[in-house]
Coordinates of C-alpha atoms in Angstrom, one line a residue:
H376 CA -101.2 79.3 69.1
N377 CA -104.3 80.3 71.0
L378 CA -106.0 77.3 69.7
L379 CA -103.3 74.7 70.8
E380 CA -103.7 75.9 74.5
T381 CA -107.2 75.6 74.4
D382 CA -107.2 71.9 73.0
V383 CA -104.7 71.1 75.5
E384 CA -107.3 72.3 78.4
Q385 CA -110.3 71.0 76.7
V386 CA -108.4 67.4 76.6
S387 CA -107.3 68.1 80.1
Q388 CA -110.9 68.8 81.5
L389 CA -112.0 66.0 79.6
S390 CA -109.3 63.5 80.7
S391 CA -110.6 64.7 84.5
F392 CA -114.4 64.2 83.6
V393 CA -113.4 60.6 82.4
D394 CA -111.5 59.8 85.6
S395 CA -114.4 61.1 87.6
L396 CA -117.1 58.8 85.6
L397 CA -114.6 55.7 86.1
Q398 CA -114.5 56.5 89.9
Y399 CA -118.4 56.9 90.1
H400 CA -119.0 53.7 88.2
R401 CA -116.2 51.4 90.3
Q402 CA -118.2 52.8 93.4
A403 CA -121.7 52.0 91.9
T404 CA -120.1 48.5 91.0
Q405 CA -118.7 47.8 94.4
I406 CA -122.4 48.7 95.7
L407 CA -124.1 46.5 93.6
E408 CA -122.0 43.3 94.5
E409 CA -122.3 44.1 98.2
V410 CA -126.0 44.4 97.4
T411 CA -125.9 41.3 95.7
E412 CA -124.2 39.5 98.3
K413 CA -127.0 40.5 100.9
L414 CA -129.8 39.8 98.9
T415 CA -128.3 36.2 98.0
A416 CA -127.9 35.7 101.9
R417 CA -131.6 36.8 102.5
V418 CA -132.8 34.2 99.7
N419 CA -130.4 31.3 101.2
D420 CA -131.6 32.4 104.8
A421 CA -135.4 32.1 103.7
Q422 CA -135.0 28.9 101.5
S423 CA -133.4 27.3 104.7
R424 CA -136.6 28.4 106.9
P425 CA -139.4 25.9 106.7
R426 CA -142.5 27.4 104.6
R427 CA -145.2 28.6 107.0
E428 CA -148.7 26.5 106.3
F429 CA -151.8 28.7 105.7
R430 CA -154.4 27.5 108.2
P431 CA -157.8 29.3 108.2
K432 CA -158.8 30.8 110.9
P433 CA -161.9 28.9 112.5
R434 CA -165.5 30.1 111.3
Q435 CA -167.6 31.7 114.2
S436 CA -170.9 29.3 114.3
F437 CA -174.3 30.9 114.5
D438 CA -176.6 29.0 116.9
Y439 CA -180.2 29.2 115.8
G440 CA -181.1 26.1 118.2
E441 CA -184.1 26.7 120.6
E442 CA -182.6 27.6 123.8
S443 CA -180.3 30.3 122.2
N444 CA -183.4 31.9 120.4
G445 CA -181.5 32.7 117.3
G446 CA -178.8 34.5 119.0
Y447 CA -175.1 34.7 118.3
S448 CA -172.9 32.4 120.1
P449 CA -169.0 32.6 119.4
S450 CA -167.2 29.4 119.5
P451 CA -164.9 29.7 122.3
T452 CA -161.2 30.4 121.3
S453 CA -158.2 29.9 123.4
P454 CA -154.9 32.4 123.3
P455 CA -151.8 31.0 121.9
A456 CA -149.7 29.1 124.5
F457 CA -146.2 29.8 124.6
S458 CA -144.3 26.7 126.4
T459 CA -141.3 29.0 127.2
A460 CA -141.3 31.5 130.2
E461 CA -138.3 33.2 128.4
A462 CA -139.0 36.8 127.7
S463 CA -140.1 37.4 124.0
C464 CA -142.3 39.4 121.7
K465 CA -144.5 39.1 118.4
A466 CA -143.6 41.2 115.5
L467 CA -146.4 43.2 114.5
Y468 CA -145.2 44.7 111.1
D469 CA -141.7 43.7 109.2
F470 CA -138.9 45.4 110.2
E471 CA -136.0 46.1 107.8
P472 CA -132.8 47.4 109.8
E473 CA -131.3 50.5 108.4
N474 CA -128.3 50.4 110.6
E475 CA -125.6 48.4 112.0
G476 CA -126.6 46.3 114.7
E477 CA -130.3 46.4 114.0
L478 CA -132.2 43.0 113.8
G479 CA -134.4 42.3 111.2
F480 CA -137.8 40.6 111.2
Q481 CA -141.3 39.6 109.5
E482 CA -144.7 40.2 110.9
G483 CA -145.8 37.2 113.0
D484 CA -141.8 36.5 114.2
I485 CA -141.5 35.7 117.8
I486 CA -138.3 37.3 119.0
T487 CA -136.6 36.3 122.4
L488 CA -136.3 39.3 123.9
V489 CA -132.5 40.4 125.6
S490 CA -133.3 43.9 127.2
R491 CA -134.4 47.1 127.0
I492 CA -132.2 49.6 125.5
D493 CA -134.7 52.7 126.3
E494 CA -138.1 53.6 125.9
N495 CA -138.1 53.2 122.5
W496 CA -135.5 50.1 121.6
F497 CA -135.6 46.7 122.7
E498 CA -132.6 43.9 122.1
G499 CA -133.6 40.8 121.2
K500 CA -132.4 37.2 119.2
L501 CA -134.3 35.7 116.1
R502 CA -132.8 32.6 114.0
G503 CA -129.1 33.4 115.5
Q504 CA -128.9 37.0 114.7
S505 CA -129.1 39.5 117.6
G506 CA -129.7 43.0 117.3
Y507 CA -131.5 46.3 118.2
F508 CA -135.4 47.2 117.2
P509 CA -138.1 49.7 117.9
T510 CA -140.2 48.6 120.5
N511 CA -143.5 50.0 118.5
Y512 CA -143.0 47.3 116.0
V513 CA -143.9 44.3 118.5
E514 CA -146.2 43.2 121.2
V515 CA -144.6 41.8 124.2
V516 CA -145.8 38.2 124.8
V517 CA -143.6 37.4 128.0
P518 CA -142.2 40.8 129.7
L519 CA -138.5 41.0 130.5
Q520 CA -137.9 40.3 134.0
H521 CA -136.1 43.3 136.0

């Protein structure tokens, strides 16, 4: 009689364990489906963007002419010109959003500044998306007007 009660208890615990496993795997499947959707959206976004062309930086020239006496004379380089007076910044690093409402970007992206949230966060727009990002990931090109 005692053995039968133990069997029922073991089967009951096994059933509970299997239910827990099933719930775990359902949640894991849901998470993986969401990740797959986000990755597919990123791939589509990346494919729709024009590819950046590689342009080597101009080499510095060494002038060995008589007038320079063999000294180094760097070629003049002009800073990049931005035709817009719109407040903007340049991404110094890639930023992957970790929370809802954050704006992700890649190093070198030019982001339109909307506002300064506080000393650590900006709000900006990039490729039709808007959100928040840390100020230390960017270099301000055209400052916000107060």
